[in-house]
XYZ file of C-alpha atoms in Angstrom:
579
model
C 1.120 -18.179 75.973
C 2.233 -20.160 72.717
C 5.950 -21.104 72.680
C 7.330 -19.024 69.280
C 8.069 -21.748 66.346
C 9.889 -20.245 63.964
C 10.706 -20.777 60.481
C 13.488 -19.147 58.591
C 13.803 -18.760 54.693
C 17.043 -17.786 53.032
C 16.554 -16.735 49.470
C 19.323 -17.181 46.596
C 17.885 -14.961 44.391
C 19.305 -16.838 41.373
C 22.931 -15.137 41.585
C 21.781 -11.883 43.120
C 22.708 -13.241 46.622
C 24.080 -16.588 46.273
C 27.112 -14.892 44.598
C 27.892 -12.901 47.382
C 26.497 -14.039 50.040
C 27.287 -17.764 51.162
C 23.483 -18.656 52.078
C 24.249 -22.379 53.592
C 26.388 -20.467 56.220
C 23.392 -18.362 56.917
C 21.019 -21.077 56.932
C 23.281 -23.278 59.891
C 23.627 -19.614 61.715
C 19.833 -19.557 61.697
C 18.902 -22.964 62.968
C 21.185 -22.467 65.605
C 18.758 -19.720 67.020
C 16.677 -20.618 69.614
C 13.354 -20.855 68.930
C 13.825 -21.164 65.368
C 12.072 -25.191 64.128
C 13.604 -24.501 60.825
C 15.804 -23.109 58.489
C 16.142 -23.746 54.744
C 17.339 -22.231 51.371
C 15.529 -21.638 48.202
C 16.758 -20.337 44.486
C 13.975 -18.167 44.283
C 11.786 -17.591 47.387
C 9.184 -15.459 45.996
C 8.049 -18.413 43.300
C 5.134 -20.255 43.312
C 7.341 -23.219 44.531
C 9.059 -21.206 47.513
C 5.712 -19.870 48.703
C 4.447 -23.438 48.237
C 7.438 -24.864 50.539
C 6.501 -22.172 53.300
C 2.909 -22.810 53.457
C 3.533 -26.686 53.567
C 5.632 -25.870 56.527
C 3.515 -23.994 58.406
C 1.143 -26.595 58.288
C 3.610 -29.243 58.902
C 5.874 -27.861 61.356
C 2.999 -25.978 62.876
C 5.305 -22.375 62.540
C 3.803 -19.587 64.256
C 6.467 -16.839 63.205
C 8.027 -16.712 59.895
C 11.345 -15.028 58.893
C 11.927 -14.576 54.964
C 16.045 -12.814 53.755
C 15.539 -12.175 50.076
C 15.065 -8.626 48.959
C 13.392 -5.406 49.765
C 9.782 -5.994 51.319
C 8.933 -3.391 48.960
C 9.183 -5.742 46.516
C 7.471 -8.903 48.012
C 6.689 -8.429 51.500
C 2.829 -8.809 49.846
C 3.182 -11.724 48.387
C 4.589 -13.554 51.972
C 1.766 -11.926 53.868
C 0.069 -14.093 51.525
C 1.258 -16.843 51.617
C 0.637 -16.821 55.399
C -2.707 -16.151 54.764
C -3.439 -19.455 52.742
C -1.645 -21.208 55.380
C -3.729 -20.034 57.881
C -1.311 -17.819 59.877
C -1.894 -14.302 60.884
C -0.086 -12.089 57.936
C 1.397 -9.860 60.365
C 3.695 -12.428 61.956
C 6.436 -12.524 59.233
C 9.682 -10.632 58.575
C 11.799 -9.815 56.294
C 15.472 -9.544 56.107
C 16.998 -7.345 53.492
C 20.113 -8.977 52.556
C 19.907 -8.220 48.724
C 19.586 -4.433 48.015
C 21.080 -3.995 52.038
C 23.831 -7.068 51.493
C 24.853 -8.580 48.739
C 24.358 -5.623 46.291
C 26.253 -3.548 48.276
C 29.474 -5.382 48.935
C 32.314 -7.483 47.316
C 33.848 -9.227 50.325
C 31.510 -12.717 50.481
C 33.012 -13.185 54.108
C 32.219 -9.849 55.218
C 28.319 -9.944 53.390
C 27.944 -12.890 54.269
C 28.740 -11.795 58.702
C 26.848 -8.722 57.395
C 23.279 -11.071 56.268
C 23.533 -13.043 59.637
C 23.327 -10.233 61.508
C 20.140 -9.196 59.715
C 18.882 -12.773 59.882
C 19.514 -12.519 63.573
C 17.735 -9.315 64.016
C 15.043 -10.315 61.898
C 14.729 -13.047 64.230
C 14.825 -11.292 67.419
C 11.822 -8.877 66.073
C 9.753 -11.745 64.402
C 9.566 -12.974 68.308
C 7.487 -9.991 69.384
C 4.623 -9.660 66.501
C 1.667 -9.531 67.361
C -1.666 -10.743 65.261
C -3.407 -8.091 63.837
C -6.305 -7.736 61.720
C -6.932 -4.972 58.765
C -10.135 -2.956 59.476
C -12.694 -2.124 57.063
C -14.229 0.934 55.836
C -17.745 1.946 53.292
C -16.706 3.051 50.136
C -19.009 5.760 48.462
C -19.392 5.113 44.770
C -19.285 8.384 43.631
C -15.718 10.013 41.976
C -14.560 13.107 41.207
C -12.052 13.996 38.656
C -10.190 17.248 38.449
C -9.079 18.406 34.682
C -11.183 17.968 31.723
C -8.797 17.731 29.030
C -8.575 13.782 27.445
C -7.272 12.210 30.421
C -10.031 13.508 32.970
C -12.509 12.771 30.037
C -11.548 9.385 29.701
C -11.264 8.429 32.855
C -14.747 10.245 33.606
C -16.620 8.201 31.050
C -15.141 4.779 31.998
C -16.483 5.437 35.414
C -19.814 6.523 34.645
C -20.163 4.207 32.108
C -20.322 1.724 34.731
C -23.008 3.231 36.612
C -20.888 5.876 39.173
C -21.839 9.603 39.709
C -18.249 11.101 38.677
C -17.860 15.120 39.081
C -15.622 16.228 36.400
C -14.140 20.126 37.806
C -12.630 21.754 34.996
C -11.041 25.558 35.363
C -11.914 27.028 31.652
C -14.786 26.858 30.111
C -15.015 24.113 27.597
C -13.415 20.771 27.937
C -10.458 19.414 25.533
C -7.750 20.687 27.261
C -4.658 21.019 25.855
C -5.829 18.666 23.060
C -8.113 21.476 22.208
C -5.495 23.532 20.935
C -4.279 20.947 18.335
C -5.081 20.588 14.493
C -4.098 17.237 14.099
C -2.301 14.192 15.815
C 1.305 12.147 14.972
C 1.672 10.154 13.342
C -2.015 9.261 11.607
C -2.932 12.801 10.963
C -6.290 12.282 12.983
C -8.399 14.907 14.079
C -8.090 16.416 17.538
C -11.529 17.903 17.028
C -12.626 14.575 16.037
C -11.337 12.806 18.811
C -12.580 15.560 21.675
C -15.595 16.007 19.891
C -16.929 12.224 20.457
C -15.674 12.570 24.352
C -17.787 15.955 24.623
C -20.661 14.627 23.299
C -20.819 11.658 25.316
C -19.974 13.264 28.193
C -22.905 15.414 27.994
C -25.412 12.824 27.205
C -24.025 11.102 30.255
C -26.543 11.683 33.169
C -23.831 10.002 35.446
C -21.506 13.018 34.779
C -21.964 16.323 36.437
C -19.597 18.938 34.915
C -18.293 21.689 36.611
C -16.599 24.038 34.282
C -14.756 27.286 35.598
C -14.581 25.691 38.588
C -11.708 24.323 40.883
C -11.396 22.365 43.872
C -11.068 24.103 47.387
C -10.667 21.491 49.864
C -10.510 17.557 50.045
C -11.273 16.144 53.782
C -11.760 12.442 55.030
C -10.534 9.732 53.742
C -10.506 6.826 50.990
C -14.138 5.964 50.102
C -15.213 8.647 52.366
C -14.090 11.975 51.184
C -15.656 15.453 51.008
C -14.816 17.705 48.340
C -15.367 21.210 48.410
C -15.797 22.608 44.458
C -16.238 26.624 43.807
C -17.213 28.453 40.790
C -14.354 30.662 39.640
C -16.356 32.107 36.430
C -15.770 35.778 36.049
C -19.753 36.749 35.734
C -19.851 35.471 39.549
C -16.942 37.189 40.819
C -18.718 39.103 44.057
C -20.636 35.773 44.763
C -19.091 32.682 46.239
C -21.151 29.746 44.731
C -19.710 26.271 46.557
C -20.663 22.741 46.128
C -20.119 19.988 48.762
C -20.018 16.598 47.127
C -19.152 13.030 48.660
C -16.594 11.234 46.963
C -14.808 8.078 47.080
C -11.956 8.540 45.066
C -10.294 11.413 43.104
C -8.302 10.913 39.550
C -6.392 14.483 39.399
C -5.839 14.586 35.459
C -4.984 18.864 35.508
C -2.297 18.330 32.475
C 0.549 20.913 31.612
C 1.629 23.938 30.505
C 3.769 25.352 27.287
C 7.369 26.261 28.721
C 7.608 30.274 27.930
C 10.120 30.272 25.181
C 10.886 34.088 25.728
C 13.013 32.733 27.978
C 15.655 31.728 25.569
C 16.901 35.266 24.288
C 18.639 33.229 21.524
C 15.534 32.357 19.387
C 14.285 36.449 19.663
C 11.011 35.246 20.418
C 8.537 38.346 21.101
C 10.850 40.428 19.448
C 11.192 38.913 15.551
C 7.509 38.644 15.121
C 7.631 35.766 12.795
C 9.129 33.329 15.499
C 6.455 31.515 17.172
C 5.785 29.115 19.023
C 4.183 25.426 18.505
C 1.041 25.662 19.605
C 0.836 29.415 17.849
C 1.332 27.374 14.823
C -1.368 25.115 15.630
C -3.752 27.973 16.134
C -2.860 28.823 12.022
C -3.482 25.640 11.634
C -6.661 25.045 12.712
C -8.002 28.602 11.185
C -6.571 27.043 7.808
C -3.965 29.192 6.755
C -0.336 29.480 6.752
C 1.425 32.585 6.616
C 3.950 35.196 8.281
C 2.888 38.595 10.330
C 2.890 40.384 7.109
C 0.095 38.177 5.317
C 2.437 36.255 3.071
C 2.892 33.014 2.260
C 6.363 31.559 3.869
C 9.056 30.258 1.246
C 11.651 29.233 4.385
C 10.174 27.138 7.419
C 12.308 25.771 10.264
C 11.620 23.791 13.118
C 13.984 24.005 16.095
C 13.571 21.300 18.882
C 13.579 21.090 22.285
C 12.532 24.335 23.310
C 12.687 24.428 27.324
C 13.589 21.127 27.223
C 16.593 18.251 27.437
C 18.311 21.618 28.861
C 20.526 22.170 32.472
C 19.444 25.312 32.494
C 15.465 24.980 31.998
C 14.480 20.957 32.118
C 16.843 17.868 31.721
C 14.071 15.811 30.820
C 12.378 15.066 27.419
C 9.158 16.327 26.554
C 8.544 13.126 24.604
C 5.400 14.898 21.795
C 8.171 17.619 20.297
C 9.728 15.165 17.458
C 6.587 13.999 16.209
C 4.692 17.061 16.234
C 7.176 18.610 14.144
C 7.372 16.070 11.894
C 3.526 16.524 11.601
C 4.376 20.628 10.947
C 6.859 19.190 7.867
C 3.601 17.286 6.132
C 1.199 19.708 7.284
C 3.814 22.595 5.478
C 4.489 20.550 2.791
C 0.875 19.818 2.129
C -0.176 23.359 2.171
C 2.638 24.534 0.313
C 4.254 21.993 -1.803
C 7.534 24.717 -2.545
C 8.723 25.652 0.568
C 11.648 24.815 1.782
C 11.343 22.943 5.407
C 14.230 22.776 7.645
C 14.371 20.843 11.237
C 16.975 21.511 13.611
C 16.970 19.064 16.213
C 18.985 17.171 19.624
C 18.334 14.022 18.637
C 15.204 12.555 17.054
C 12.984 10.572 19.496
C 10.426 7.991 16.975
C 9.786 5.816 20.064
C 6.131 4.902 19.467
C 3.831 3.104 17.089
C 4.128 3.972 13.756
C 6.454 6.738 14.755
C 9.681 5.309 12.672
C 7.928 5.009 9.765
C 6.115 8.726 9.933
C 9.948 9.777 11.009
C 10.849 8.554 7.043
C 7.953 9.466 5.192
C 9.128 12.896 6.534
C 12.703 12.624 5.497
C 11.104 11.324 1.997
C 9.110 14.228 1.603
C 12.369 16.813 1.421
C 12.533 17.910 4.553
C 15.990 19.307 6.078
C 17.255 17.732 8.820
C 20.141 19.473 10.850
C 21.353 18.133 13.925
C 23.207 20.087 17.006
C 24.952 19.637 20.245
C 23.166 19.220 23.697
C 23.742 22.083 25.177
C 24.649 23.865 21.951
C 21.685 26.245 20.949
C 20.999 27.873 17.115
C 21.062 31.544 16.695
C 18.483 33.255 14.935
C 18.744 36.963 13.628
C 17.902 38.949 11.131
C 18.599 38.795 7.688
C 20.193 41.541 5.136
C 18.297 42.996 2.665
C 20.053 41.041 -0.075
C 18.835 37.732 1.573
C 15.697 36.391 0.269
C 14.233 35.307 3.588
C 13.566 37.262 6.428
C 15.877 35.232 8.777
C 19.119 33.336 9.172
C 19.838 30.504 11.599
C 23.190 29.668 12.573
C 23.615 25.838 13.808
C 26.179 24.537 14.425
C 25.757 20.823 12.489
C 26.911 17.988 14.477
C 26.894 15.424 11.662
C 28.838 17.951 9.337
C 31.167 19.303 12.062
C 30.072 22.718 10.002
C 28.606 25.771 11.236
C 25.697 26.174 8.545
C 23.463 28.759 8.093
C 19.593 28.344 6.859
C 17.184 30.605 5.786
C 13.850 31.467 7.376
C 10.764 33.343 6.922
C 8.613 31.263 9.864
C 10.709 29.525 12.861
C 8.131 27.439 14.583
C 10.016 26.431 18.372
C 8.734 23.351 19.971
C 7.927 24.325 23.314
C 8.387 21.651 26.228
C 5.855 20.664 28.696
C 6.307 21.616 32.342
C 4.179 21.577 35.516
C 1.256 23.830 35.865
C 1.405 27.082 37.997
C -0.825 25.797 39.990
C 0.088 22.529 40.518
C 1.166 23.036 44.348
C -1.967 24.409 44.735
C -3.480 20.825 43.507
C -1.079 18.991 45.376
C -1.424 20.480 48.502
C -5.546 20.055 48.740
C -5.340 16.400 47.271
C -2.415 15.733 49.582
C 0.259 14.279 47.445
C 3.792 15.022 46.296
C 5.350 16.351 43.680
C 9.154 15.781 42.132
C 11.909 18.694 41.592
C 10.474 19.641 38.581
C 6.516 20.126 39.744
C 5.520 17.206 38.611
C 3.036 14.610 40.881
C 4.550 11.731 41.852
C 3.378 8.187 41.886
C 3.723 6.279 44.560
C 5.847 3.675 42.742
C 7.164 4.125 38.393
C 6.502 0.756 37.480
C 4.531 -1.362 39.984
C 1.988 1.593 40.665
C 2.110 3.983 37.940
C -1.513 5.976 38.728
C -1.651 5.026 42.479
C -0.164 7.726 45.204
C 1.095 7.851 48.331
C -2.887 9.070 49.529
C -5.033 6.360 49.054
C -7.912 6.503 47.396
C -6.141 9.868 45.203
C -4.662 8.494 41.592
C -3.095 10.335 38.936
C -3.215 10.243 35.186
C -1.731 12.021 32.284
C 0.626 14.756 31.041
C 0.527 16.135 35.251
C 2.514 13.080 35.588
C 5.467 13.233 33.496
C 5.014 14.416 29.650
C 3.440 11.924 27.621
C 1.368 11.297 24.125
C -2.386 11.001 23.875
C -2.060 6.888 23.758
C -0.110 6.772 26.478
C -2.382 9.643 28.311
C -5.165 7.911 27.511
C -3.724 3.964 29.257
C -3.135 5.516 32.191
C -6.999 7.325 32.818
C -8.248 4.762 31.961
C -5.884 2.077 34.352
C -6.853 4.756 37.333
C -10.333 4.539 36.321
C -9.902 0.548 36.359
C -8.564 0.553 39.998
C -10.767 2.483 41.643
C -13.569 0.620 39.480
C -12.258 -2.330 41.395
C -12.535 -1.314 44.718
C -15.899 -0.185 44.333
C -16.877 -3.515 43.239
C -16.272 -4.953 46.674
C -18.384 -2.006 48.233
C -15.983 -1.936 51.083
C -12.113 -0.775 51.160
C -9.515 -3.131 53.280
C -7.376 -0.895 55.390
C -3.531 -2.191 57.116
C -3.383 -2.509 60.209
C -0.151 -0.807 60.398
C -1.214 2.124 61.675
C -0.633 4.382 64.589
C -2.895 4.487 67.917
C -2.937 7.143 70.395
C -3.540 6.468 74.205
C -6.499 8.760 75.574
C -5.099 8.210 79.254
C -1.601 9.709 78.079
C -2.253 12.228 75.120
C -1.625 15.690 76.621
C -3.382 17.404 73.839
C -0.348 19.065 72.755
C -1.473 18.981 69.225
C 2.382 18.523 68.369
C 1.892 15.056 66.296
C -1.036 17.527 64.237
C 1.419 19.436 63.013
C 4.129 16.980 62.121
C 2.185 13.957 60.134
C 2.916 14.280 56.460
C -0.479 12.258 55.669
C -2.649 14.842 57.296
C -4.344 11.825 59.527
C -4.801 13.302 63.037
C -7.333 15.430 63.644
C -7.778 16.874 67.155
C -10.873 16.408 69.120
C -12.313 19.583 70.367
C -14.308 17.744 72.678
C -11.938 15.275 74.459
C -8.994 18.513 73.887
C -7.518 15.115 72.190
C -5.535 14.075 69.024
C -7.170 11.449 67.170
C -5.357 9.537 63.850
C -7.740 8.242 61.590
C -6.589 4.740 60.685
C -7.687 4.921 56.653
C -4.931 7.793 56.194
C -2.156 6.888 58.637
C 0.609 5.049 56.809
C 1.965 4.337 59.804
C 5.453 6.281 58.939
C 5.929 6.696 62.759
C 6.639 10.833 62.729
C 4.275 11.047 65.296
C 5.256 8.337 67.523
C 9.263 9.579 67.856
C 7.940 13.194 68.327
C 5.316 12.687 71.122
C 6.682 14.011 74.001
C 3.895 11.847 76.396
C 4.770 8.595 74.394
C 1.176 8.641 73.561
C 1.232 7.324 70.176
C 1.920 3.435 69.489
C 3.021 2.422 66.017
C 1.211 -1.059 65.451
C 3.825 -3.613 64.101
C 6.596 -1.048 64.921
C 6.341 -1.125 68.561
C 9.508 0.546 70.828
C 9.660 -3.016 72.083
C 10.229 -4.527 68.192
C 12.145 -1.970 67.165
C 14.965 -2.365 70.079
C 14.663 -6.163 69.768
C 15.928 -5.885 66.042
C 18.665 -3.451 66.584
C 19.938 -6.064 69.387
C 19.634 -8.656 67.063
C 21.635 -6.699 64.634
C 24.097 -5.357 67.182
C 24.677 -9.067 68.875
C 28.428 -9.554 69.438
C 28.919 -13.331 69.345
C 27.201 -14.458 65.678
């Protein structure tokens, strides 16, 4: 067997360690080791320079274990494995040490983070000693993709697929595409058309023989695994309500682009919406819109609009969180309103005024140019609307308390359009549950990572795009359908998917058929083999999270690269007394 040669990496991280941690003490510590050929300090380990002093080393030194301290492996643990890989080691014989967000981060004493990152050095160490090679195994990947929501984001995403030559099955549960989009007159800030804009996707789509649409339909069941799943879609339309009509389709990926819902803004009693009849809601006022008229209950022509903000939203009591469209959309009611009736009075009543995007700022002041009424109030302050006398001239009055003014002011109304939040479908569980992925406090999906893998999730092979995300505008709905389309555009490409080998195994001789491990694994990979009366994990959806290895009461299961053996090595590293 080949002695262990070990080399041992301390990053500064510009200041991020070095200013805690006193990384020339760690670097003596480490060549102290046994075993260890090798132990130097770099300023920034994850450059093209550090990785360039590693793989030189390898080479040079002929190192057949590496150890890298710098930050999280979530961060670079990637880039390491590959720089083993162009030196010709096996990937899986490196380890990291996590003495930034673990060490120096975390503590102010440099004598006592410093103790603290030798002892994860030295248990780093002590693992790195028992890796094993191991190779990634590879798996077909079917061309074919299905997308669930029609609204832009499922559109988009459908057409840059097929447009490359993949089948894509685009499920919708109405029956038309648009979406939510469909429901809109026109978009902030350029005034477009939303019929425009949905009515270009719609007719490509159907001229698209590489698009099969599925409308009042949903999704049933997803089984197998990236580049070879099975998708189970049924017909949900009324007129076939006594008859089950199912379609089995093989799939590749799945881009889950369902969208949002309106928050219910009967549920503020304050605004008296469904009980003053001229208090609607956003996309009520759309719907006038779009039939070309504006006007109260009654049939007449309004002389008092206002806008209130954040409806359902930026609230502790319904959602914290900003529904991002709101401002600009009601800045588009003030031209709109202004446009179709150049003498009435506008009023918006808002939190704060988010003009975050393109051309935003300068919509925001053609609004404020065009004599509209802005009044500002308190988070967690709300206007009251009742109302009016019979000597008032409107049919309304809305008390706000004005933050700017420090006066409590009171505005006249004949329409109050409320700018309802976004928030996570009903049925969103539902979704989340058959594609297997998660979703936040709030309903929404979540990513696998914010910024480094904003469509990706924690399923291979499933991504997400648009508003059943987080709330977003049509741009930014728009980026991310198509970046989901892009990755999974790039892994057909290479016809074949690359799967870790950090996986979990189970032992036919030991496995007691308990089905225990079936029940536990978040990632739905084990299935259990009638046949054999055996659980099986299927490599391509094991994430190797090593539930099913701690709960196995045979010790059936072995978690490759996370071995009982590795794992007891590094906590004696960590727990040495002498360092």
């Amino acid at each position: 067997m080949e002695n262990n040669r070990i080399g041992v990496y301390i990053c500064m991280c510009g200041t991020n360690i070095a200013k805690i941690v006193d990384v020339e003490a760690v670097v003596k510590f480490a060549s102290e080791i046994p075993e260890v050929v090798l132990a130097k300090s770099y300023k920034y380990m994850c450059s093209n320079p550090g990785q360039e002093m590693i793989i030189q080393d390898i080479k040079e030194n002929k190192l057949n274990r590496i150890v890298v301290a710098a930050c999280s492996p979530n961060m670079h643990e990637r880039t390491f494995r590959s720089a083993l890989r162009m030196a010709g080691l096996n990937q899986y014989l490196l380890e990291m040490a996590n003495i930034r967000e673990q060490c120096s981060w975390v503590h102010s004493d440099p004598v006592e983070a410093t103790e603290k990152a030798k002892a994860l050095v030295n248990a780093a160490i002590a693992r790195v000693k028992l890796h094993e090679e191991l190779e990634n195994v590879s798996a077909q990947m079917c061309p074919n993709v299905l997308v669930i929501g029609g609204g832009i984001a499922g559109m988009t995403a459908a057409l840059e697929l097929a447009d490359a030559g993949n089948t894509v099955y685009l499920v919708e549960k109405a029956d038309h595409l648009g979406g939510n989009l469909a429901r809109v007159d026109l978009t902030a800030p350029y005034l477009y058309s939303a019929r425009d804009l949905l009515t270009e996707r719609i007719t490509r789509i159907n001229n698209n023989k590489n698009i099969k649409v599925f409308l009042n339909s949903k999704v049933t069941s997803l089984t197998g695994y990236i580049g070879n799943f099975r998708a189970v879609i049924q017909n949900i339309s009324p007129v076939v309500q006594n008859k089950t009509i199912e379609t089995e389709v093989e799939i590749g990926n799945v881009i889950v682009c369902t969208g949002y819902k309106e928050f219910d803004a009967s549920r503020i009693v304050h605004y008296g919406y469904g009980k003053l009849p001229n208090v609607i809601t956003s996309f009520e006022f759309e719907k006038m819109l779009r039939a070309g008229r504006i006007e109260t209950k009654e049939g007449k022509t309004p002389k008092y609009v206002a806008i209130i903000h954040c409806v359902g939203s930026r609230s502790e009591e319904f959602h914290s969180y900003c529904s991002r469209v709101c401002c600009m959309t009601a800045l588009k009611y003030a031209h709109e309103i202004k446009s179709a009736i150049p003498e009435c009075y506008v009023s918006d009543v808002y939190i704060d005024m988010h003009a975050f995007g393109k051309g935003h700022e300068d919509f925001y002041r053609s609004s404020s140019q065009a004599k509209t009424l802005f009044l500002m109030y308190e988070k967690g302050d709300r206007p009251v609307i009742h109302k009016a006398g019979p000597k008032d001239d409107c049919e309304m009055l809305i008390e706000v308390n004005e933050k700017l003014s420090g006066e409590t002011i009171e505005i006249p109304a004949d329409l109050v359009i409320l700018m309802v939040g976004m928030e996570a479908r009903e049925d969103a569980y539902e979704v989340a549950r058959i594609v297997n992925i998660s979703q936040d406090k709030e309903g929404w999906f979540i990513e696998s990572h914010p910024k480094l893998e904003p469509v990706a999730t924690t399923t291979d092979g499933v991504f997400i795009a648009g508003t059943c995300v987080a709330p977003k505008d049509i741009p930014d709905t728009v980026a991310q359908a198509r970046a989901a389309a892009a990755r999974i555009l790039a892994r057909i490409s290479k016809e074949k998917i690359e799967i870790d080998a950090l996986y979990s195994e189970v032992n036919p001789n030991l496995c007691s058929g308990c089905r225990l491990c079936n029940l536990l694994c978040p990632y739905s990979a084990i299935e259990f083999l009638e046949d054999k009366k055996q659980s099986h994990i299927i490599s391509a959806l094991c994430k190797g999270c090593g539930v099913c290895v701690a709960a196995c009461p045979s010790s059936a299961i072995k978690g490759r690269h996370f071995t009982d053996q590795q794992i007891l090595a590094q906590v004696e590293g960590l727990l040495a007394e002498k360092l």
